[in-house]
GROMACS .gro file of C-alpha atoms in nm:
model
  291
    1UNK     CA    1  -2.235  -1.281   1.789
    2UNK     CA    2  -2.401  -1.063   1.598
    3UNK     CA    3  -2.246  -0.927   1.285
    4UNK     CA    4  -2.327  -0.537   1.298
    5UNK     CA    5  -2.259  -0.525   1.628
    6UNK     CA    6  -1.904  -0.666   1.542
    7UNK     CA    7  -1.883  -0.449   1.308
    8UNK     CA    8  -1.957  -0.210   1.486
    9UNK     CA    9  -1.719  -0.292   1.702
   10UNK     CA   10  -1.412  -0.285   1.439
   11UNK     CA   11  -1.514   0.054   1.276
   12UNK     CA   12  -1.534   0.242   1.636
   13UNK     CA   13  -1.155   0.075   1.690
   14UNK     CA   14  -1.037   0.157   1.344
   15UNK     CA   15  -1.209   0.527   1.312
   16UNK     CA   16  -1.078   0.595   1.643
   17UNK     CA   17  -1.406   0.815   1.722
   18UNK     CA   18  -1.761   0.690   1.772
   19UNK     CA   19  -1.891   0.987   1.549
   20UNK     CA   20  -1.663   0.927   1.242
   21UNK     CA   21  -1.754   0.473   1.334
   22UNK     CA   22  -2.172   0.586   1.308
   23UNK     CA   23  -2.070   0.801   0.988
   24UNK     CA   24  -1.874   0.544   0.787
   25UNK     CA   25  -2.185   0.318   0.819
   26UNK     CA   26  -2.395   0.534   0.788
   27UNK     CA   27  -2.542   0.498   1.126
   28UNK     CA   28  -2.652   0.812   1.403
   29UNK     CA   29  -2.435   0.810   1.690
   30UNK     CA   30  -2.676   0.635   1.979
   31UNK     CA   31  -2.721   0.371   1.704
   32UNK     CA   32  -2.388   0.254   1.686
   33UNK     CA   33  -2.334   0.264   2.072
   34UNK     CA   34  -2.617   0.070   2.154
   35UNK     CA   35  -2.481  -0.224   1.897
   36UNK     CA   36  -2.149  -0.214   2.118
   37UNK     CA   37  -2.361  -0.187   2.461
   38UNK     CA   38  -2.541  -0.501   2.279
   39UNK     CA   39  -2.188  -0.684   2.192
   40UNK     CA   40  -2.089  -0.604   2.571
   41UNK     CA   41  -2.388  -0.720   2.752
   42UNK     CA   42  -2.399  -1.056   2.542
   43UNK     CA   43  -2.005  -1.059   2.628
   44UNK     CA   44  -2.052  -0.974   3.011
   45UNK     CA   45  -1.713  -0.765   2.971
   46UNK     CA   46  -1.624  -0.356   2.879
   47UNK     CA   47  -1.435  -0.363   2.494
   48UNK     CA   48  -1.411   0.006   2.433
   49UNK     CA   49  -1.274   0.271   2.807
   50UNK     CA   50  -1.464   0.565   2.721
   51UNK     CA   51  -1.341   0.759   2.963
   52UNK     CA   52  -1.098   1.088   2.923
   53UNK     CA   53  -1.292   1.145   2.583
   54UNK     CA   54  -1.047   0.900   2.437
   55UNK     CA   55  -1.126   0.544   2.267
   56UNK     CA   56  -0.909   0.340   2.436
   57UNK     CA   57  -0.981  -0.084   2.372
   58UNK     CA   58  -0.955  -0.292   2.680
   59UNK     CA   59  -0.792  -0.582   2.767
   60UNK     CA   60  -1.064  -0.736   2.663
   61UNK     CA   61  -1.127  -0.582   2.356
   62UNK     CA   62  -0.795  -0.629   2.200
   63UNK     CA   63  -0.765  -1.006   2.288
   64UNK     CA   64  -1.134  -1.053   2.075
   65UNK     CA   65  -0.996  -0.804   1.776
   66UNK     CA   66  -0.880  -1.031   1.568
   67UNK     CA   67  -1.130  -1.279   1.601
   68UNK     CA   68  -1.389  -1.043   1.515
   69UNK     CA   69  -1.203  -0.987   1.165
   70UNK     CA   70  -1.183  -1.273   1.108
   71UNK     CA   71  -1.584  -1.374   1.157
   72UNK     CA   72  -1.629  -1.085   0.909
   73UNK     CA   73  -1.380  -1.243   0.673
   74UNK     CA   74  -1.602  -1.559   0.664
   75UNK     CA   75  -1.938  -1.365   0.651
   76UNK     CA   76  -1.780  -1.195   0.361
   77UNK     CA   77  -1.654  -1.523   0.206
   78UNK     CA   78  -1.996  -1.703   0.259
   79UNK     CA   79  -2.179  -1.399   0.085
   80UNK     CA   80  -1.971  -1.465  -0.187
   81UNK     CA   81  -1.960  -1.818  -0.255
   82UNK     CA   82  -2.365  -1.839  -0.219
   83UNK     CA   83  -2.387  -1.562  -0.433
   84UNK     CA   84  -2.683  -1.604  -0.711
   85UNK     CA   85  -2.478  -1.444  -0.952
   86UNK     CA   86  -2.126  -1.618  -0.961
   87UNK     CA   87  -1.997  -1.589  -1.264
   88UNK     CA   88  -2.081  -1.192  -1.258
   89UNK     CA   89  -1.813  -0.884  -1.346
   90UNK     CA   90  -1.989  -0.609  -1.150
   91UNK     CA   91  -2.060  -0.447  -0.821
   92UNK     CA   92  -1.820  -0.222  -0.654
   93UNK     CA   93  -1.414  -0.293  -0.626
   94UNK     CA   94  -1.224  -0.110  -0.404
   95UNK     CA   95  -0.828  -0.030  -0.453
   96UNK     CA   96  -0.565   0.125  -0.306
   97UNK     CA   97  -0.252   0.231  -0.531
   98UNK     CA   98   0.072   0.314  -0.414
   99UNK     CA   99   0.166   0.676  -0.624
  100UNK     CA  100   0.386   0.526  -0.834
  101UNK     CA  101   0.189   0.276  -0.995
  102UNK     CA  102  -0.113   0.452  -0.948
  103UNK     CA  103   0.073   0.704  -1.194
  104UNK     CA  104   0.309   0.443  -1.448
  105UNK     CA  105   0.128   0.122  -1.420
  106UNK     CA  106  -0.227   0.168  -1.304
  107UNK     CA  107  -0.361   0.355  -1.631
  108UNK     CA  108  -0.264   0.105  -1.881
  109UNK     CA  109  -0.423  -0.207  -1.649
  110UNK     CA  110  -0.763   0.102  -1.627
  111UNK     CA  111  -0.850   0.159  -2.003
  112UNK     CA  112  -0.829  -0.217  -2.005
  113UNK     CA  113  -1.060  -0.292  -1.743
  114UNK     CA  114  -1.270   0.006  -1.813
  115UNK     CA  115  -1.363  -0.119  -2.099
  116UNK     CA  116  -1.418  -0.522  -2.035
  117UNK     CA  117  -1.595  -0.471  -1.759
  118UNK     CA  118  -1.794  -0.171  -1.778
  119UNK     CA  119  -2.031  -0.287  -1.478
  120UNK     CA  120  -1.793  -0.216  -1.219
  121UNK     CA  121  -1.771   0.060  -1.015
  122UNK     CA  122  -1.360   0.108  -0.917
  123UNK     CA  123  -1.332   0.293  -0.597
  124UNK     CA  124  -0.962   0.374  -0.602
  125UNK     CA  125  -0.779   0.576  -0.272
  126UNK     CA  126  -0.389   0.636  -0.377
  127UNK     CA  127  -0.101   0.640  -0.093
  128UNK     CA  128   0.202   0.538   0.011
  129UNK     CA  129   0.269   0.168   0.059
  130UNK     CA  130   0.343   0.119   0.386
  131UNK     CA  131  -0.056   0.345   0.452
  132UNK     CA  132  -0.184   0.115   0.201
  133UNK     CA  133  -0.107  -0.196   0.460
  134UNK     CA  134  -0.262  -0.038   0.739
  135UNK     CA  135  -0.590   0.027   0.530
  136UNK     CA  136  -0.586  -0.348   0.412
  137UNK     CA  137  -0.589  -0.420   0.776
  138UNK     CA  138  -0.872  -0.222   0.841
  139UNK     CA  139  -1.056  -0.429   0.524
  140UNK     CA  140  -1.096  -0.078   0.383
  141UNK     CA  141  -0.997  -0.210  -0.015
  142UNK     CA  142  -0.958  -0.607  -0.163
  143UNK     CA  143  -0.661  -0.507  -0.293
  144UNK     CA  144  -0.375  -0.348  -0.248
  145UNK     CA  145  -0.071  -0.308  -0.530
  146UNK     CA  146   0.211  -0.160  -0.343
  147UNK     CA  147   0.614  -0.232  -0.315
  148UNK     CA  148   0.644  -0.560  -0.137
  149UNK     CA  149   0.844  -0.562   0.141
  150UNK     CA  150   1.026  -0.830   0.347
  151UNK     CA  151   0.877  -0.756   0.656
  152UNK     CA  152   0.551  -0.793   0.507
  153UNK     CA  153   0.284  -0.905   0.747
  154UNK     CA  154   0.183  -1.287   0.711
  155UNK     CA  155  -0.157  -1.199   0.728
  156UNK     CA  156  -0.101  -1.084   0.356
  157UNK     CA  157  -0.078  -1.263   0.066
  158UNK     CA  158   0.117  -1.173  -0.305
  159UNK     CA  159  -0.136  -1.207  -0.552
  160UNK     CA  160   0.107  -1.106  -0.834
  161UNK     CA  161   0.418  -0.998  -0.817
  162UNK     CA  162   0.660  -0.794  -1.043
  163UNK     CA  163   1.037  -0.674  -1.079
  164UNK     CA  164   1.100  -0.306  -1.098
  165UNK     CA  165   1.449  -0.227  -1.213
  166UNK     CA  166   1.645   0.060  -1.037
  167UNK     CA  167   1.932   0.317  -1.171
  168UNK     CA  168   2.131   0.600  -0.949
  169UNK     CA  169   2.067   0.894  -1.119
  170UNK     CA  170   2.183   1.260  -1.106
  171UNK     CA  171   2.105   1.613  -1.342
  172UNK     CA  172   2.351   1.630  -1.591
  173UNK     CA  173   2.516   1.959  -1.412
  174UNK     CA  174   2.583   1.769  -1.091
  175UNK     CA  175   2.986   1.706  -1.016
  176UNK     CA  176   2.885   1.293  -1.078
  177UNK     CA  177   2.776   1.329  -1.410
  178UNK     CA  178   3.145   1.448  -1.493
  179UNK     CA  179   3.274   1.098  -1.347
  180UNK     CA  180   3.272   0.825  -1.646
  181UNK     CA  181   3.312   0.547  -1.365
  182UNK     CA  182   3.160   0.687  -0.997
  183UNK     CA  183   3.178   0.449  -0.701
  184UNK     CA  184   2.935   0.499  -0.406
  185UNK     CA  185   3.307   0.602  -0.202
  186UNK     CA  186   3.211   0.950  -0.476
  187UNK     CA  187   2.861   0.935  -0.406
  188UNK     CA  188   2.908   0.918  -0.035
  189UNK     CA  189   3.040   1.279  -0.099
  190UNK     CA  190   2.714   1.420  -0.218
  191UNK     CA  191   2.403   1.400  -0.087
  192UNK     CA  192   2.103   1.087  -0.159
  193UNK     CA  193   1.715   1.223  -0.240
  194UNK     CA  194   1.575   0.925  -0.108
  195UNK     CA  195   1.229   0.795   0.017
  196UNK     CA  196   1.213   0.770   0.370
  197UNK     CA  197   1.396   0.531   0.598
  198UNK     CA  198   1.103   0.312   0.587
  199UNK     CA  199   1.088   0.233   0.251
  200UNK     CA  200   1.216  -0.072   0.074
  201UNK     CA  201   1.363   0.132  -0.134
  202UNK     CA  202   1.563   0.311   0.117
  203UNK     CA  203   1.681  -0.012   0.249
  204UNK     CA  204   1.815  -0.120  -0.036
  205UNK     CA  205   2.022   0.198  -0.134
  206UNK     CA  206   2.131   0.181   0.301
  207UNK     CA  207   2.227  -0.168   0.301
  208UNK     CA  208   2.476  -0.069   0.025
  209UNK     CA  209   2.632   0.184   0.124
  210UNK     CA  210   2.645  -0.007   0.450
  211UNK     CA  211   2.848  -0.309   0.321
  212UNK     CA  212   3.080  -0.029   0.141
  213UNK     CA  213   3.122   0.145   0.472
  214UNK     CA  214   3.009   0.458   0.335
  215UNK     CA  215   2.842   0.708   0.492
  216UNK     CA  216   2.486   0.801   0.340
  217UNK     CA  217   2.340   1.166   0.317
  218UNK     CA  218   1.997   1.175   0.264
  219UNK     CA  219   1.860   1.540   0.191
  220UNK     CA  220   1.490   1.637   0.219
  221UNK     CA  221   1.311   1.317   0.197
  222UNK     CA  222   0.999   1.259   0.063
  223UNK     CA  223   0.782   0.920  -0.064
  224UNK     CA  224   0.696   1.142  -0.394
  225UNK     CA  225   0.929   0.963  -0.673
  226UNK     CA  226   0.801   1.269  -0.940
  227UNK     CA  227   0.907   1.501  -0.637
  228UNK     CA  228   1.272   1.360  -0.554
  229UNK     CA  229   1.304   1.318  -1.010
  230UNK     CA  230   1.273   1.709  -1.033
  231UNK     CA  231   1.502   1.789  -0.768
  232UNK     CA  232   1.743   1.512  -0.886
  233UNK     CA  233   1.728   1.722  -1.220
  234UNK     CA  234   1.829   2.057  -1.129
  235UNK     CA  235   2.097   1.875  -0.955
  236UNK     CA  236   2.041   1.887  -0.538
  237UNK     CA  237   2.160   1.564  -0.542
  238UNK     CA  238   2.176   1.235  -0.642
  239UNK     CA  239   1.898   0.953  -0.613
  240UNK     CA  240   1.763   0.603  -0.732
  241UNK     CA  241   1.478   0.578  -0.910
  242UNK     CA  242   1.269   0.340  -1.126
  243UNK     CA  243   1.439   0.294  -1.476
  244UNK     CA  244   1.077   0.310  -1.641
  245UNK     CA  245   1.146   0.686  -1.515
  246UNK     CA  246   1.425   0.804  -1.679
  247UNK     CA  247   1.439   1.075  -1.963
  248UNK     CA  248   1.675   1.304  -2.109
  249UNK     CA  249   1.663   1.509  -1.751
  250UNK     CA  250   1.848   1.287  -1.591
  251UNK     CA  251   2.201   1.081  -1.632
  252UNK     CA  252   2.231   0.687  -1.515
  253UNK     CA  253   2.565   0.620  -1.293
  254UNK     CA  254   2.692   0.315  -1.302
  255UNK     CA  255   2.831   0.222  -0.987
  256UNK     CA  256   2.875  -0.110  -1.056
  257UNK     CA  257   2.546  -0.241  -0.823
  258UNK     CA  258   2.248  -0.309  -0.993
  259UNK     CA  259   1.896  -0.200  -0.790
  260UNK     CA  260   1.594  -0.332  -0.762
  261UNK     CA  261   1.280  -0.371  -0.586
  262UNK     CA  262   0.983  -0.574  -0.632
  263UNK     CA  263   0.606  -0.411  -0.682
  264UNK     CA  264   0.283  -0.660  -0.657
  265UNK     CA  265  -0.063  -0.683  -0.533
  266UNK     CA  266  -0.120  -0.818  -0.205
  267UNK     CA  267  -0.490  -0.929  -0.025
  268UNK     CA  268  -0.567  -1.037   0.334
  269UNK     CA  269  -0.517  -1.399   0.345
  270UNK     CA  270  -0.878  -1.461   0.521
  271UNK     CA  271  -1.048  -1.354   0.263
  272UNK     CA  272  -1.175  -1.427  -0.089
  273UNK     CA  273  -1.149  -1.205  -0.370
  274UNK     CA  274  -1.461  -1.144  -0.568
  275UNK     CA  275  -1.478  -1.143  -0.990
  276UNK     CA  276  -1.396  -0.795  -1.037
  277UNK     CA  277  -1.059  -0.874  -0.842
  278UNK     CA  278  -1.000  -1.140  -1.025
  279UNK     CA  279  -1.044  -0.981  -1.347
  280UNK     CA  280  -0.843  -0.690  -1.249
  281UNK     CA  281  -0.574  -0.959  -1.145
  282UNK     CA  282  -0.564  -1.142  -1.467
  283UNK     CA  283  -0.544  -0.820  -1.648
  284UNK     CA  284  -0.202  -0.735  -1.469
  285UNK     CA  285  -0.082  -0.990  -1.526
  286UNK     CA  286  -0.112  -0.981  -1.866
  287UNK     CA  287   0.010  -0.614  -1.843
  288UNK     CA  288   0.333  -0.655  -1.648
  289UNK     CA  289   0.442  -0.975  -1.611
  290UNK     CA  290   0.383  -1.197  -1.933
  291UNK     CA  291   0.484  -0.875  -2.152
   0.00000   0.00000   0.00000
């Protein structure tokens, strides 16, 4: 099977549109349609149903998807192995980072990386961790820096990880700030400012309250921790935030239950890393683990 035809098929599926797939691959729409048609003719079956103006993967197309991705991953690996510049660190490095990592960790890494490897061009995207896993599945980045999840797909491998201790916090004027030794049942009487229910942070906090048989009153969920910090500081509710974000606008609540999450870098198991990616990981390990 022709690699370009497989790439066209995957891009149409991932983009959900022939026109957007053509734009992604810098092709005309007739050209990408021709590549798909050639692949369907070779395999003797329809891969994408184009009726009703919607893109729908056929049963045969769904069966082909994982094989097509593996084939292109192996082509990617072969190109890396046969590169005449195997020892150089240059080219483009595509990265994804969660908003929190982008604000509180990435600047130190990239400052050093740009200084040591100026020949590398960075293509950086910021998004929530759940969305990052989805984009990695589409091969839209080489590495994603995210909050690690217990339910992470086994197709991903963890390249480096480090703990991110968190704390229960409140604004200075909130009623809970007057309690010397607040308990979970005290917090249960007030609104909680937490990220979405799909996040690792919410699951950790929710489990604590569930085990204590206490209700949790989430208010205005947002995954932007800086926004949660602001709303907490003005007294709209209590929250759980990374210790690295705390300042004098917040009071720490010692509820007797330590909370932490794990941050890290992930990549797809079947794809080898470029020299630029490995160089960045060495910097991340030095900054986050060895320090």
